[in-house]
mmCIF file of C-alpha atoms in Angstrom:
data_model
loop_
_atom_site.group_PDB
_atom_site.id
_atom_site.type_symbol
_atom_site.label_atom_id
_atom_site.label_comp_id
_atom_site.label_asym_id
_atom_site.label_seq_id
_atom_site.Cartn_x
_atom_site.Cartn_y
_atom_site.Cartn_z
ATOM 1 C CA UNK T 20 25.594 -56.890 -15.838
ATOM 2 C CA UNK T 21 21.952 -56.784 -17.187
ATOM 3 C CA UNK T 22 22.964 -58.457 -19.952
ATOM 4 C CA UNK T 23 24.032 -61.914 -17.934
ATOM 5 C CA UNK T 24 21.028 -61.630 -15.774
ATOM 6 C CA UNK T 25 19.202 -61.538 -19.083
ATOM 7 C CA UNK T 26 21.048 -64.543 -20.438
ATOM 8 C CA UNK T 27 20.250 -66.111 -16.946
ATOM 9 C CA UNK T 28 16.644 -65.696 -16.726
ATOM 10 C CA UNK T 29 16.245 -67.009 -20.408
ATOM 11 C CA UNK T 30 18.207 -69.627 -19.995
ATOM 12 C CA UNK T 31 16.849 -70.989 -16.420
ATOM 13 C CA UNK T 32 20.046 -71.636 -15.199
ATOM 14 C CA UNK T 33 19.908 -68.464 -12.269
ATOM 15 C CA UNK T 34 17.584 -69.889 -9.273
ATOM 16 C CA UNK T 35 18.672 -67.373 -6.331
ATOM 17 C CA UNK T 36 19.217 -63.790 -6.762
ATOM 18 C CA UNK T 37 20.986 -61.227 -4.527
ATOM 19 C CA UNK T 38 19.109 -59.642 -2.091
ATOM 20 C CA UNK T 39 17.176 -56.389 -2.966
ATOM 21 C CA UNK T 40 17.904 -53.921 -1.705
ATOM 22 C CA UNK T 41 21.534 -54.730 -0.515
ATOM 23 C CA UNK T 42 22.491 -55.071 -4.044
ATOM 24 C CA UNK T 43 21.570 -52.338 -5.791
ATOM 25 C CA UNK T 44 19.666 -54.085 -8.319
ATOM 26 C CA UNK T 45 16.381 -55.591 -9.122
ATOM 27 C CA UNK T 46 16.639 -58.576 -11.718
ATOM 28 C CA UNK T 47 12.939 -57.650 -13.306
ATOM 29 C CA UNK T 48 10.769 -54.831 -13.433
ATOM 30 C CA UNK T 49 7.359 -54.696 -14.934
ATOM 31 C CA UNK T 50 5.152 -51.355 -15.238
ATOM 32 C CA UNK T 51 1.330 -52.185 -15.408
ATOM 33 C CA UNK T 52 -2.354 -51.121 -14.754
ATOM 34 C CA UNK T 53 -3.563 -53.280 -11.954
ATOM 35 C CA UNK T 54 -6.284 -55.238 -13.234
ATOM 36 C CA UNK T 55 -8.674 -58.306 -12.398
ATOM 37 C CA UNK T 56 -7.618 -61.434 -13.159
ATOM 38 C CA UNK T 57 -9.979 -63.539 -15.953
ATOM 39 C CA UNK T 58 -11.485 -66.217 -13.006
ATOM 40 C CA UNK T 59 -10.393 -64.587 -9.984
ATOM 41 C CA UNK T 60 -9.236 -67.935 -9.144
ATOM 42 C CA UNK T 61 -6.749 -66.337 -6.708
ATOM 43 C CA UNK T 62 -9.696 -64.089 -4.182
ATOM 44 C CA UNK T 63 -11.074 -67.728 -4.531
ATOM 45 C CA UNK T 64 -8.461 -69.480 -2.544
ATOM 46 C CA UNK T 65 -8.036 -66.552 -0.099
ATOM 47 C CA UNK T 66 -4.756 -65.197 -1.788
ATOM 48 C CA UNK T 67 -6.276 -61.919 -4.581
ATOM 49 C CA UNK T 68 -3.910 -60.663 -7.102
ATOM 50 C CA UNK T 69 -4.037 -58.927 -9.932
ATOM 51 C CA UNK T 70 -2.453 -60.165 -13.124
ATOM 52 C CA UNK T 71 -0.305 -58.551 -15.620
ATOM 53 C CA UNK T 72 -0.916 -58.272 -19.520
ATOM 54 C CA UNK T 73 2.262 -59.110 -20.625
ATOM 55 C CA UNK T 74 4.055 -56.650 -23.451
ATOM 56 C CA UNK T 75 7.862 -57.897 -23.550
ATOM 57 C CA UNK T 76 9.557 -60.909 -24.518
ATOM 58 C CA UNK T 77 11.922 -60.844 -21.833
ATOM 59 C CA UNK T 78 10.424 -62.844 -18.887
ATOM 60 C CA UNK T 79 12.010 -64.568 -16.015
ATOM 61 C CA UNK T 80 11.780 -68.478 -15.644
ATOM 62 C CA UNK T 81 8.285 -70.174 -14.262
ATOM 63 C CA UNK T 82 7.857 -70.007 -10.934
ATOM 64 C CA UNK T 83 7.036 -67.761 -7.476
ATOM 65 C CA UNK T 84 8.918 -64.900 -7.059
ATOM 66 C CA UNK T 85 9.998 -62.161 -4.012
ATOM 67 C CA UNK T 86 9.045 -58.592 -5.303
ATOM 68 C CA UNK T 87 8.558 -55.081 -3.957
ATOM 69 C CA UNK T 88 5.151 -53.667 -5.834
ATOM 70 C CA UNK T 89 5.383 -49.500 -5.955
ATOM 71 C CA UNK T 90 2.532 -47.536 -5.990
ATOM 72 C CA UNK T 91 1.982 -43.834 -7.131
ATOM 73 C CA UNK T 92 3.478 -42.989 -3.538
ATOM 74 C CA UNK T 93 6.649 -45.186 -4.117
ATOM 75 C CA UNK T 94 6.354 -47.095 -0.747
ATOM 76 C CA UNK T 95 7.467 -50.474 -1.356
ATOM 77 C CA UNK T 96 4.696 -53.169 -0.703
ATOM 78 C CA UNK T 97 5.600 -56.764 -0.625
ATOM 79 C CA UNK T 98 4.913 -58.648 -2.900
ATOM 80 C CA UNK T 99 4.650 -62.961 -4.460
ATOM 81 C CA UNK T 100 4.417 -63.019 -7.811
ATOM 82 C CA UNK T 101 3.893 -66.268 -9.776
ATOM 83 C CA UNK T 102 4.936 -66.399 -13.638
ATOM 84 C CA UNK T 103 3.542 -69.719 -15.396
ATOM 85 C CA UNK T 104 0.579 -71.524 -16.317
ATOM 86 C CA UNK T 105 -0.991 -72.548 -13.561
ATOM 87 C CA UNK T 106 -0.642 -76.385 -14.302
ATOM 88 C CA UNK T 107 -3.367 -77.129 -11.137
ATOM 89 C CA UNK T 108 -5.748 -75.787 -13.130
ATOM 90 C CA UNK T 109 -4.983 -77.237 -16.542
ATOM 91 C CA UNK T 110 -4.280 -73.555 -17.951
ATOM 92 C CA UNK T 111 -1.852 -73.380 -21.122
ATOM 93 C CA UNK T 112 -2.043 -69.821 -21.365
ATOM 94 C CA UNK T 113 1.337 -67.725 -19.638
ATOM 95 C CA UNK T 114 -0.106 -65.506 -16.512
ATOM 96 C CA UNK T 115 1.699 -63.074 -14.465
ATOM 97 C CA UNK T 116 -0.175 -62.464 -11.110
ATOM 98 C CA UNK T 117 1.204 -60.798 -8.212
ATOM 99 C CA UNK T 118 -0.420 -60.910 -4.844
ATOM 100 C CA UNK T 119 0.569 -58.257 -2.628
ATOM 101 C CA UNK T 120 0.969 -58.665 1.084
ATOM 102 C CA UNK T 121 -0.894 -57.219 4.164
ATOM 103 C CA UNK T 122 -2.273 -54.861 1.623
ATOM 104 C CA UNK T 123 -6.270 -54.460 1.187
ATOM 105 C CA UNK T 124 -6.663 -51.062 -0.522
ATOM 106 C CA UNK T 125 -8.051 -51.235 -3.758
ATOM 107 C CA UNK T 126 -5.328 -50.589 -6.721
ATOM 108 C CA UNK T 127 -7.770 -51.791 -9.625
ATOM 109 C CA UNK T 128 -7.109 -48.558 -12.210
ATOM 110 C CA UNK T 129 -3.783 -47.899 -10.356
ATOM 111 C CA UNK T 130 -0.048 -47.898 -12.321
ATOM 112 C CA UNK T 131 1.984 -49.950 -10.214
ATOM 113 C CA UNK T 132 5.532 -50.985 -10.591
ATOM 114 C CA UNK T 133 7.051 -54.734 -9.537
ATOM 115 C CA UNK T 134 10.320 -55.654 -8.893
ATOM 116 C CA UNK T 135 11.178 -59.294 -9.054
ATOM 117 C CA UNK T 136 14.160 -59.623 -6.828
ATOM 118 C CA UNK T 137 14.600 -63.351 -5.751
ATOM 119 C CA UNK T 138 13.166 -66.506 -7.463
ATOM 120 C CA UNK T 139 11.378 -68.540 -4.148
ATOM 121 C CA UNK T 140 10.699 -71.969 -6.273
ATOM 122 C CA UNK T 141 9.903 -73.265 -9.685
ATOM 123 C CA UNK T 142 6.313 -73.972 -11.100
ATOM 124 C CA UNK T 143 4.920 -77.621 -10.433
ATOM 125 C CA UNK T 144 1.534 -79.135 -10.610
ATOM 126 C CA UNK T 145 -0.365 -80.052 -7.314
ATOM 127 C CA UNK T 146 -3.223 -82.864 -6.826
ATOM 128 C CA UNK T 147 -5.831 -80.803 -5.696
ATOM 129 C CA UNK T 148 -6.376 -76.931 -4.104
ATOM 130 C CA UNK T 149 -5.469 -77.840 -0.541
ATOM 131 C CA UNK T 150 -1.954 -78.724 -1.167
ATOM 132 C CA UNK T 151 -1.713 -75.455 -3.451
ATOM 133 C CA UNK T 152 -2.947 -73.474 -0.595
ATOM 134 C CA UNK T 153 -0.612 -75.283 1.260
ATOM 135 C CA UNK T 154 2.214 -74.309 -0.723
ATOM 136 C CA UNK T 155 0.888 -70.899 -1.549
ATOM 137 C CA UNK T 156 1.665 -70.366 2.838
ATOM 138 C CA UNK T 157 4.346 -71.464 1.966
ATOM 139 C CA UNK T 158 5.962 -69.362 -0.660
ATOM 140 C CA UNK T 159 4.528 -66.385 1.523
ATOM 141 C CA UNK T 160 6.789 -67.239 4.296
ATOM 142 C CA UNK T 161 9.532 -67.406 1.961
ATOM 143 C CA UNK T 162 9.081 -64.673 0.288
ATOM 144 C CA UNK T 163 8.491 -62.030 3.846
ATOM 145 C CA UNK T 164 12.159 -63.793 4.488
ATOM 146 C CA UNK T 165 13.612 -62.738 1.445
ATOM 147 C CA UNK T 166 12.047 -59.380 2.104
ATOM 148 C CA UNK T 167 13.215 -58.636 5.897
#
């Protein structure tokens, strides 16, 4: 089974998920030390996260995921996660950020585990920060469905 989500996500051919928990499975999970992003571009636009130095060769398909972030505790935290390169802001470089939702404690130092468990939408490129704000209330919407 992990193998042909693995095929999937490589391949960009798997755009919806099961749900999580109902399924039994998470198709992702990343272990990291929450960190600050490089130009906190993401407290800028009202939406913080914290992005993820990424160790694996293994990554899902661009785009804004669902995911349950775990803390220390192991209550489940909501979470949308965006894998690309930013395109808006002319970035080349691959990023992981995830913010998490109605959550305002500090985590910077923290291990904290993220599921991915359902792929909201593919990366595109907007014409200016509005729209991406826009779309980022957007995706959070989406993604508290997929969560509920």
């Amino acid at each position: 089974r992990f193998r042909n989500i693995a095929v999937a996500l490589l391949e960009d051919t798997l755009d919806v998920f099961p749900p999580y928990p109902v399924s039994g499975h998470r198709i992702f999970r990343w272990r990291w030390q929450w960190s600050f992003g490089l130009d906190q571009r993401g407290r800028q636009l009202g939406f913080p996260t914290a992005n993820l130095q990424l160790h694996t060769e293994l990554l899902p398909s661009h785009g804004v995921y669902a995911a349950w972030a775990y803390r220390r505790d192991e209550v489940p935290i909501q979470a949308a996660v965006n894998v690309g390169i930013r395109p808006t802001f002319g970035q080349e470089a691959l990023t992981v950020e995830a913010h998490l939702l109605d959550f305002s404690a500090d985590l910077y130092g923290e291990v904290v585990h993220l599921d991915l468990v359902a792929r909201i939408r593919g990366e595109c490129r907007f014409d200016g920060v509005n729209e991406l704000v826009r779309q980022i209330e957007q995706d959070i919407q989406q993604v508290r469905d997929q969560l509920t």
